[in-house]
Coordinates of C-alpha atoms in Angstrom, one line a residue:
M136 CA -3.5 -30.1 -7.0
L137 CA -3.1 -27.5 -4.2
S138 CA 0.3 -26.5 -3.0
N139 CA 1.4 -26.8 0.6
V140 CA 0.6 -23.0 1.0
E141 CA -2.7 -23.1 -0.8
A142 CA -4.1 -26.1 1.0
P143 CA -4.4 -24.6 4.5
L144 CA -5.7 -21.3 3.0
K145 CA -8.5 -23.3 1.3
V146 CA -9.5 -24.7 4.6
I147 CA -9.6 -21.2 6.1
F148 CA -11.6 -19.9 3.1
D149 CA -14.1 -22.8 3.3
E150 CA -14.6 -22.3 7.0
M151 CA -15.2 -18.6 6.5
R152 CA -17.9 -19.4 3.9
H153 CA -19.7 -22.0 5.9
D154 CA -19.5 -20.8 9.5
P155 CA -22.5 -18.5 10.2
Q156 CA -20.2 -16.1 12.1
F157 CA -17.8 -15.8 9.2
T158 CA -20.1 -16.3 6.2
L159 CA -19.2 -14.3 3.1
S160 CA -22.2 -15.5 1.1
G161 CA -25.3 -13.3 1.3
V162 CA -23.8 -10.9 3.8
S163 CA -25.5 -7.6 3.9
S164 CA -24.5 -4.6 6.1
T165 CA -28.2 -4.3 7.1
R166 CA -28.3 -7.9 8.3
I167 CA -25.3 -7.7 10.7
L168 CA -25.6 -6.0 14.0
H169 CA -23.0 -3.2 14.2
C170 CA -21.8 -1.3 17.3
H171 CA -20.9 2.3 16.6
Y172 CA -18.1 3.8 18.6
F173 CA -18.2 7.3 17.2
D174 CA -20.1 8.7 20.2
K175 CA -17.6 7.2 22.7
P176 CA -14.6 9.2 24.0
H177 CA -11.6 8.7 21.7
L178 CA -13.7 6.2 19.7
G179 CA -13.4 3.7 22.5
F180 CA -9.6 3.7 22.6
E181 CA -7.8 4.0 25.9
I182 CA -5.2 6.8 26.3
D183 CA -1.7 5.5 27.1
P184 CA -1.0 6.3 30.8
V185 CA 2.3 7.8 29.7
L186 CA 0.5 10.3 27.5
Q187 CA -2.4 11.0 29.9
P188 CA -0.7 14.2 31.4
Y189 CA -0.5 15.7 27.9
H190 CA -4.2 15.2 27.5
D191 CA -5.2 16.4 30.9
C192 CA -3.4 19.7 30.6
I193 CA -5.6 20.8 27.6
E194 CA -8.8 18.9 28.5
K195 CA -10.6 22.1 29.6
K196 CA -9.7 23.8 26.3
L197 CA -10.9 20.7 24.3
K198 CA -14.2 20.6 26.2
K199 CA -14.9 24.3 25.6
R200 CA -14.0 23.8 22.0
S201 CA -16.4 20.8 21.7
I202 CA -19.3 23.0 23.0
D203 CA -18.5 25.7 20.5
Q204 CA -18.2 23.1 17.8
K205 CA -21.7 21.7 18.5
E206 CA -23.3 25.1 18.7
H207 CA -22.0 26.1 15.2
W208 CA -23.0 22.8 13.6
H209 CA -26.5 22.8 15.1
G210 CA -26.8 26.4 13.9
F211 CA -25.8 25.3 10.4
F212 CA -28.2 22.4 10.3
K213 CA -31.0 24.6 11.6
K214 CA -30.6 27.1 8.8
T215 CA -30.3 24.3 6.1
G216 CA -33.4 22.3 6.9
G217 CA -32.3 20.0 9.7
E218 CA -29.9 17.2 10.5
S219 CA -31.9 14.5 8.6
K220 CA -31.9 16.5 5.3
A221 CA -29.1 15.9 2.8
I222 CA -26.4 18.6 2.8
N223 CA -26.2 20.7 -0.4
F224 CA -22.4 20.9 -0.7
N225 CA -22.6 23.0 -3.8
K226 CA -24.7 25.7 -2.1
H227 CA -22.9 25.7 1.2
E228 CA -19.4 24.8 0.2
R229 CA -17.7 27.8 1.7
R230 CA -19.6 27.6 5.0
I231 CA -18.9 23.9 5.4
K232 CA -15.2 24.4 4.6
N233 CA -15.0 27.1 7.3
L234 CA -16.8 25.0 9.8
I235 CA -14.5 21.9 9.2
R236 CA -11.4 24.0 9.3
N237 CA -12.3 26.0 12.4
Y238 CA -14.1 23.4 14.5
G239 CA -13.9 20.0 12.9
I240 CA -17.0 17.8 12.7
P241 CA -18.9 16.8 15.9
P242 CA -18.8 13.0 16.5
E243 CA -22.6 12.6 16.1
F244 CA -22.5 14.3 12.7
R245 CA -19.2 12.9 11.4
S246 CA -20.6 9.8 9.7
K247 CA -23.3 11.8 7.9
V248 CA -20.9 14.6 6.8
W249 CA -18.2 12.2 5.6
L250 CA -20.7 10.1 3.6
E251 CA -22.2 13.0 1.9
C252 CA -19.0 14.9 1.5
V253 CA -17.5 12.2 -0.8
G254 CA -20.8 11.0 -2.3
V255 CA -20.8 7.5 -0.8
H256 CA -24.6 7.6 -0.3
K257 CA -25.1 8.1 -4.0
K258 CA -22.6 5.3 -4.7
I259 CA -24.6 2.9 -2.6
D260 CA -27.9 3.9 -4.3
L261 CA -26.4 3.3 -7.7
N262 CA -24.7 0.0 -6.8
R263 CA -27.3 -1.9 -4.9
G264 CA -26.1 -5.5 -4.3
Y265 CA -22.6 -4.7 -5.5
Y266 CA -21.0 -5.2 -2.1
D267 CA -22.7 -8.6 -1.6
K268 CA -21.6 -9.6 -5.1
M269 CA -17.9 -8.8 -4.2
L270 CA -18.3 -11.0 -1.1
D271 CA -19.8 -13.8 -3.0
S272 CA -17.1 -13.8 -5.7
D273 CA -15.3 -17.1 -5.4
L274 CA -11.7 -16.7 -6.4
H275 CA -9.4 -19.6 -6.1
D276 CA -6.2 -18.5 -7.9
S277 CA -3.0 -18.6 -6.0
K278 CA -2.6 -14.8 -5.9
H279 CA -5.9 -14.4 -4.1
H280 CA -5.0 -17.2 -1.7
T281 CA -1.9 -15.2 -0.8
I282 CA -4.0 -12.1 -0.2
I283 CA -6.4 -14.0 2.1
H284 CA -3.4 -15.3 4.0
Q285 CA -2.0 -11.8 4.4
I286 CA -5.4 -10.4 5.5
E287 CA -5.7 -13.1 8.1
L288 CA -2.3 -12.4 9.5
D289 CA -3.1 -8.7 9.9
L290 CA -6.5 -9.0 11.4
R291 CA -5.3 -9.8 14.9
R292 CA -2.7 -7.0 14.7
T293 CA -5.5 -4.5 14.1
F294 CA -6.2 -2.5 17.3
P295 CA -5.8 -5.6 19.5
K296 CA -6.8 -3.7 22.7
H297 CA -9.9 -2.0 21.3
P298 CA -13.1 -3.8 22.6
F299 CA -14.6 -3.9 19.0
F300 CA -11.5 -5.7 17.6
K301 CA -10.0 -7.4 20.7
H302 CA -9.6 -11.1 20.1
D303 CA -11.1 -13.6 22.5
E304 CA -10.1 -17.3 22.5
S305 CA -13.7 -18.3 22.7
N306 CA -14.9 -16.4 19.7
T307 CA -13.9 -13.9 17.0
P308 CA -15.0 -10.3 17.8
L309 CA -17.6 -8.8 15.5
G310 CA -15.1 -6.0 14.5
L311 CA -12.7 -8.5 13.0
V312 CA -15.6 -10.2 11.1
H313 CA -16.6 -6.9 9.5
L314 CA -12.9 -6.0 8.9
R315 CA -12.3 -9.3 7.1
H316 CA -15.4 -8.8 4.9
V317 CA -14.4 -5.2 3.9
L318 CA -10.8 -6.0 3.1
L319 CA -11.7 -9.1 1.0
A320 CA -14.4 -7.2 -0.9
F321 CA -12.0 -4.4 -1.7
S322 CA -9.3 -6.9 -2.8
R323 CA -11.7 -8.4 -5.3
R324 CA -13.0 -5.0 -6.6
N325 CA -9.5 -3.6 -7.1
P326 CA -7.0 -6.3 -8.0
Y327 CA -4.4 -3.6 -8.9
I328 CA -4.2 -2.7 -5.2
A329 CA -5.8 -5.8 -3.8
Y330 CA -4.4 -5.5 -0.2
C331 CA -1.6 -3.6 1.4
Q332 CA -0.6 -3.5 5.0
A333 CA -2.0 -0.3 6.5
L334 CA -5.4 -0.7 4.9
N335 CA -6.5 -2.8 7.9
Y336 CA -6.0 0.3 10.1
I337 CA -7.8 2.6 7.8
A338 CA -10.7 0.2 7.3
G339 CA -10.8 -0.4 11.1
Y340 CA -11.3 3.3 11.7
L341 CA -14.1 3.5 9.1
L342 CA -15.8 0.5 10.8
L343 CA -16.0 2.4 14.0
H344 CA -18.2 4.9 12.2
F345 CA -20.1 2.9 9.5
V346 CA -21.7 -0.4 8.8
E347 CA -19.8 -2.8 6.4
E348 CA -21.2 -1.6 3.1
E349 CA -20.7 2.1 4.0
A350 CA -17.2 1.4 5.2
F351 CA -16.4 -0.5 2.0
W352 CA -17.5 2.4 -0.2
M353 CA -15.7 5.0 2.0
L354 CA -12.5 2.9 1.5
V355 CA -13.1 2.8 -2.2
M356 CA -13.5 6.6 -2.4
L357 CA -10.4 7.1 -0.3
L358 CA -8.1 4.8 -2.4
E359 CA -9.6 5.4 -5.8
E360 CA -10.7 9.1 -5.7
I361 CA -9.0 11.1 -3.0
L362 CA -5.5 9.5 -2.9
P363 CA -3.4 8.8 -6.0
G364 CA -4.4 5.6 -7.6
D365 CA -0.9 4.0 -7.3
Y366 CA -0.5 4.8 -3.6
Y367 CA -1.0 1.2 -2.3
N368 CA 0.0 -0.9 -5.3
P369 CA 3.0 -3.3 -4.9
K370 CA 5.6 -0.8 -6.3
L371 CA 4.3 2.1 -4.1
R372 CA 4.9 4.5 -7.0
G373 CA 2.6 7.1 -5.4
V374 CA 4.6 7.0 -2.2
R375 CA 7.9 7.5 -4.0
V376 CA 6.4 10.5 -5.8
D377 CA 5.0 12.1 -2.7
T378 CA 8.3 11.6 -0.9
K379 CA 9.9 13.9 -3.5
V380 CA 6.9 16.3 -3.3
L381 CA 7.2 16.5 0.5
D382 CA 11.0 17.1 0.3
H383 CA 10.4 19.9 -2.2
L384 CA 7.7 21.5 0.0
I385 CA 9.9 21.4 3.1
S386 CA 12.8 23.0 1.2
F387 CA 10.4 25.8 0.0
Y388 CA 8.4 26.5 3.2
L389 CA 10.9 25.4 5.9
P390 CA 14.4 25.8 4.4
T391 CA 16.2 25.7 7.8
I392 CA 14.6 22.4 8.7
H393 CA 15.4 21.1 5.2
R394 CA 19.0 22.0 5.5
H395 CA 19.1 20.3 8.9
F396 CA 17.6 17.1 7.4
K397 CA 20.3 17.1 4.7
K398 CA 23.0 17.6 7.3
C399 CA 21.6 14.7 9.3
E400 CA 21.1 12.6 6.1
F401 CA 17.4 12.2 7.1
D402 CA 15.2 10.8 4.3
V403 CA 11.7 12.1 4.4
S404 CA 10.5 8.8 2.9
A405 CA 10.4 7.5 6.5
I406 CA 7.7 10.1 7.3
V407 CA 5.7 9.3 4.1
I408 CA 5.8 5.5 4.7
S409 CA 4.9 5.6 8.4
W410 CA 2.5 8.5 8.3
F411 CA 0.9 8.9 4.9
L412 CA 0.2 5.2 4.2
R413 CA -1.8 5.0 7.5
L414 CA -3.5 8.3 7.0
Y415 CA -2.1 9.2 10.4
V416 CA -3.9 6.4 12.3
E417 CA -1.9 5.7 15.5
V418 CA 0.5 8.5 14.6
F419 CA -1.6 11.1 16.4
P420 CA -4.2 10.8 19.3
V421 CA -7.5 9.6 18.0
N422 CA -9.3 12.9 18.0
T423 CA -6.4 14.7 16.2
T424 CA -6.5 12.0 13.5
L425 CA -10.2 12.4 13.1
R426 CA -9.8 16.2 12.6
I427 CA -7.2 15.5 9.9
W428 CA -9.6 13.0 8.3
D429 CA -12.4 15.6 8.4
L430 CA -10.1 17.8 6.2
I431 CA -8.9 15.0 3.9
F432 CA -12.5 14.0 3.0
N433 CA -13.5 17.6 2.4
E434 CA -10.3 19.2 0.9
G435 CA -8.4 16.2 -0.5
S436 CA -4.9 14.8 -0.2
K437 CA -3.1 18.2 0.1
M438 CA -3.8 17.8 3.8
L439 CA -1.3 15.0 4.0
F440 CA 1.5 17.5 3.3
R441 CA 0.0 20.4 5.3
V442 CA 0.0 18.2 8.4
V443 CA 3.7 17.3 8.1
L444 CA 4.6 20.9 7.5
G445 CA 2.5 22.0 10.5
M446 CA 4.1 19.4 12.7
L447 CA 7.6 20.5 11.7
K448 CA 6.7 24.1 12.3
I449 CA 5.3 23.4 15.8
N450 CA 8.3 21.2 16.7
K451 CA 11.0 23.2 14.9
Q452 CA 13.3 23.7 18.0
Q453 CA 13.1 20.1 19.0
V454 CA 13.8 18.9 15.5
L455 CA 16.9 21.2 15.2
K456 CA 18.4 19.6 18.3
C457 CA 18.4 16.2 16.8
H458 CA 21.6 15.0 15.1
T459 CA 20.9 11.5 13.6
P460 CA 18.0 10.1 11.4
G461 CA 17.0 7.9 14.3
E462 CA 16.7 10.8 16.7
L463 CA 14.7 12.8 14.2
L464 CA 12.2 10.1 13.5
T465 CA 11.8 9.4 17.2
C466 CA 11.3 13.1 17.9
L467 CA 8.6 13.4 15.3
N468 CA 6.8 10.2 16.3
N469 CA 6.8 11.2 20.0
A470 CA 5.6 14.7 19.1
G471 CA 2.8 13.2 17.1
K472 CA 1.6 11.0 20.0
R473 CA 1.5 14.0 22.3
Q474 CA -0.4 16.3 19.9
F475 CA -3.8 16.2 21.7
D476 CA -4.2 19.9 20.8
H477 CA -5.6 19.4 17.3
D478 CA -6.6 23.1 17.1
E479 CA -2.9 24.0 17.4
L480 CA -2.0 21.6 14.6
I481 CA -4.8 22.7 12.2
K482 CA -3.8 26.3 12.7
A483 CA -0.2 25.5 11.9
C484 CA -1.3 23.5 8.8
F485 CA -3.1 26.5 7.3
S486 CA -0.3 28.9 7.9
F487 CA 1.3 27.8 4.6
H488 CA -0.3 29.8 1.9
K489 CA -0.9 28.8 -1.8
L490 CA -0.7 25.1 -1.0
K491 CA -3.7 23.9 -3.0
N492 CA -4.6 20.6 -4.6
I493 CA -3.8 21.8 -8.0
T494 CA -0.3 22.8 -6.8
I495 CA 0.2 19.3 -5.3
D496 CA -1.1 17.7 -8.5
L497 CA 1.3 19.6 -10.7
K498 CA 4.2 18.7 -8.4
R499 CA 3.1 15.1 -8.4
E500 CA 3.0 15.1 -12.2
Y501 CA 6.5 16.7 -12.4
F502 CA 8.2 14.3 -10.0
A503 CA 6.3 11.3 -11.4
S504 CA 8.0 12.0 -14.8
I505 CA 11.4 12.2 -13.0
I506 CA 10.7 8.9 -11.2
D507 CA 9.5 7.2 -14.4
A508 CA 12.6 8.4 -16.2
E509 CA 14.8 7.1 -13.4
Q510 CA 12.9 3.8 -13.5
E511 CA 13.4 3.6 -17.2
S512 CA 17.1 4.3 -16.8
I513 CA 17.3 1.6 -14.2
E514 CA 15.4 -0.9 -16.4
T515 CA 17.7 0.0 -19.3
R516 CA 20.8 -0.7 -17.2
R517 CA 19.3 -3.9 -16.0
Q518 CA 18.5 -4.9 -19.6
N519 CA 22.0 -4.0 -20.8
Q520 CA 23.4 -6.1 -17.9
R521 CA 21.1 -9.0 -18.9
N522 CA 22.2 -8.6 -22.5
R523 CA 25.9 -8.7 -21.5
I524 CA 25.3 -11.8 -19.5
Q525 CA 23.3 -13.4 -22.3
Y526 CA 26.1 -12.4 -24.8
K527 CA 28.7 -14.1 -22.5
D528 CA 26.4 -17.1 -22.2
D529 CA 26.0 -17.2 -26.0
Q530 CA 29.7 -16.8 -26.5
Y531 CA 30.4 -19.6 -24.1
S532 CA 27.7 -21.7 -25.8
Y533 CA 29.2 -20.9 -29.2
E534 CA 32.7 -21.9 -28.1
D535 CA 31.3 -25.0 -26.5
K536 CA 29.4 -25.9 -29.6
L537 CA 32.6 -25.2 -31.7
F538 CA 34.7 -27.4 -29.5
K539 CA 32.1 -30.1 -29.6
H540 CA 32.0 -29.8 -33.4
L541 CA 35.8 -30.0 -33.7
D542 CA 35.8 -32.9 -31.3
A543 CA 33.1 -34.6 -33.4
N544 CA 35.1 -34.0 -36.5
K545 CA 38.3 -35.3 -34.8
Q546 CA 36.4 -38.4 -33.8
A547 CA 35.0 -38.8 -37.3
M548 CA 38.6 -38.3 -38.7
D549 CA 39.9 -40.9 -36.2
V550 CA 37.2 -43.3 -37.4
S551 CA 38.0 -42.6 -41.0
E552 CA 41.7 -43.1 -40.4
R553 CA 41.0 -46.4 -38.7
K554 CA 38.9 -47.5 -41.6
I555 CA 41.6 -46.5 -44.1
L556 CA 44.2 -48.4 -42.1
E557 CA 41.9 -51.4 -42.0
L558 CA 41.4 -51.1 -45.8
R559 CA 45.1 -50.8 -46.3
A560 CA 45.7 -53.9 -44.1
N561 CA 43.1 -55.8 -46.0
L562 CA 44.5 -54.8 -49.3
R563 CA 48.1 -55.8 -48.3
H564 CA 46.7 -59.1 -47.1
R565 CA 44.9 -59.7 -50.3
V566 CA 48.0 -58.7 -52.3
C567 CA 50.1 -61.2 -50.3
L568 CA 47.5 -63.9 -50.9
S569 CA 47.5 -63.1 -54.6
A570 CA 51.3 -63.2 -54.8
T571 CA 51.4 -66.5 -53.0
S572 CA 48.9 -68.0 -55.4
N573 CA 50.9 -66.8 -58.4
D574 CA 54.2 -68.3 -57.0
L575 CA 52.5 -71.6 -56.6
F576 CA 51.1 -71.5 -60.1
F577 CA 54.4 -70.7 -61.7
S578 CA 56.2 -73.3 -59.7
S579 CA 53.8 -76.0 -60.9
Q580 CA 54.3 -74.9 -64.5
S581 CA 58.1 -75.2 -64.3
H582 CA 57.8 -78.8 -63.0
T583 CA 55.6 -79.7 -65.8

């Protein structure tokens, strides 16, 4: 029997399976028409008119940079066998790293470099049919119905103004169909994470570059290989750890700003939650976010921290003028939206030396142990509290049982006393009857 919540979800799920536009069964990325937006300016997103002047003032610089970028990458591919040939990352690791750091990846090469950088093309070759299998999985437990419900709620919130995702009352846009498929497939592959708000934005960005199956595997590599495994789980343990790591790094590299944060009682978890979980989607202009993603796919999650440190360094004077947590967060968010000059940001990111992945991993390990100890202490206190409550309940229960027992004994004694009184009364009655009989006998004898 389905609950009131599960019943409507089952209807949605059945519609998705039987409607040709929403079908989950037999879906293949090669059988669904896909519109790439990677070659469109800003991935097809419109620039906010309020922010347009910030873009226009550096547009010439960005165009010149784009020309230099393409020249260097075409030169690289010419020397390594052409654009259609697979990139040998082991052989050209240093050259590729320098190209990505100095220029970023041209839009026309970004999909290819990302796929090969993280090994997704190999994943697909080794797991033919796996994506379709995940879509065909028919899960009807209440937990998965809840996940489907949450995904459905978030679909229309995902880039509602973008032409690929913009919802029309007459039909559902192709982008939302793809997005639904990718998120559902991942939730079935990884029940530990299942689905978390923010994944819709990350998957949406990927779908602007890849077909469904490729986007799915890119999402898998991001969440299971590049980022900590507990980043998007319900307890957000990875986010709590990275909050402490970021706070430590700010205190080490930018002590003045760290002291100011403490003075203003600003918690850096606000940055981690709003910036890290989205991988900077909608935090920066599109092209700046893509430059950051180029580095994340090539150099790992250390870039999450480098970007924050770079932003704080660039906006140090504005940050120091803020006096409340709200002012600080607004200042940083506004600065991020205006950061069209991604070269400036990347240069600032790499001004912090000796900040490597191994350094981040060691700090994560250290702070994870602290958080686990804190969590254990909290659980111990909670258990002690539960034990005290249980003890009181047991005590009350014992006293209640004792009173009931005494009351039962009293009632039993009352019954016994009544029986004794009745027996005594009966005995007295019998004695009286016996005495009367004897008197009558002796009286008759005397007359005789």
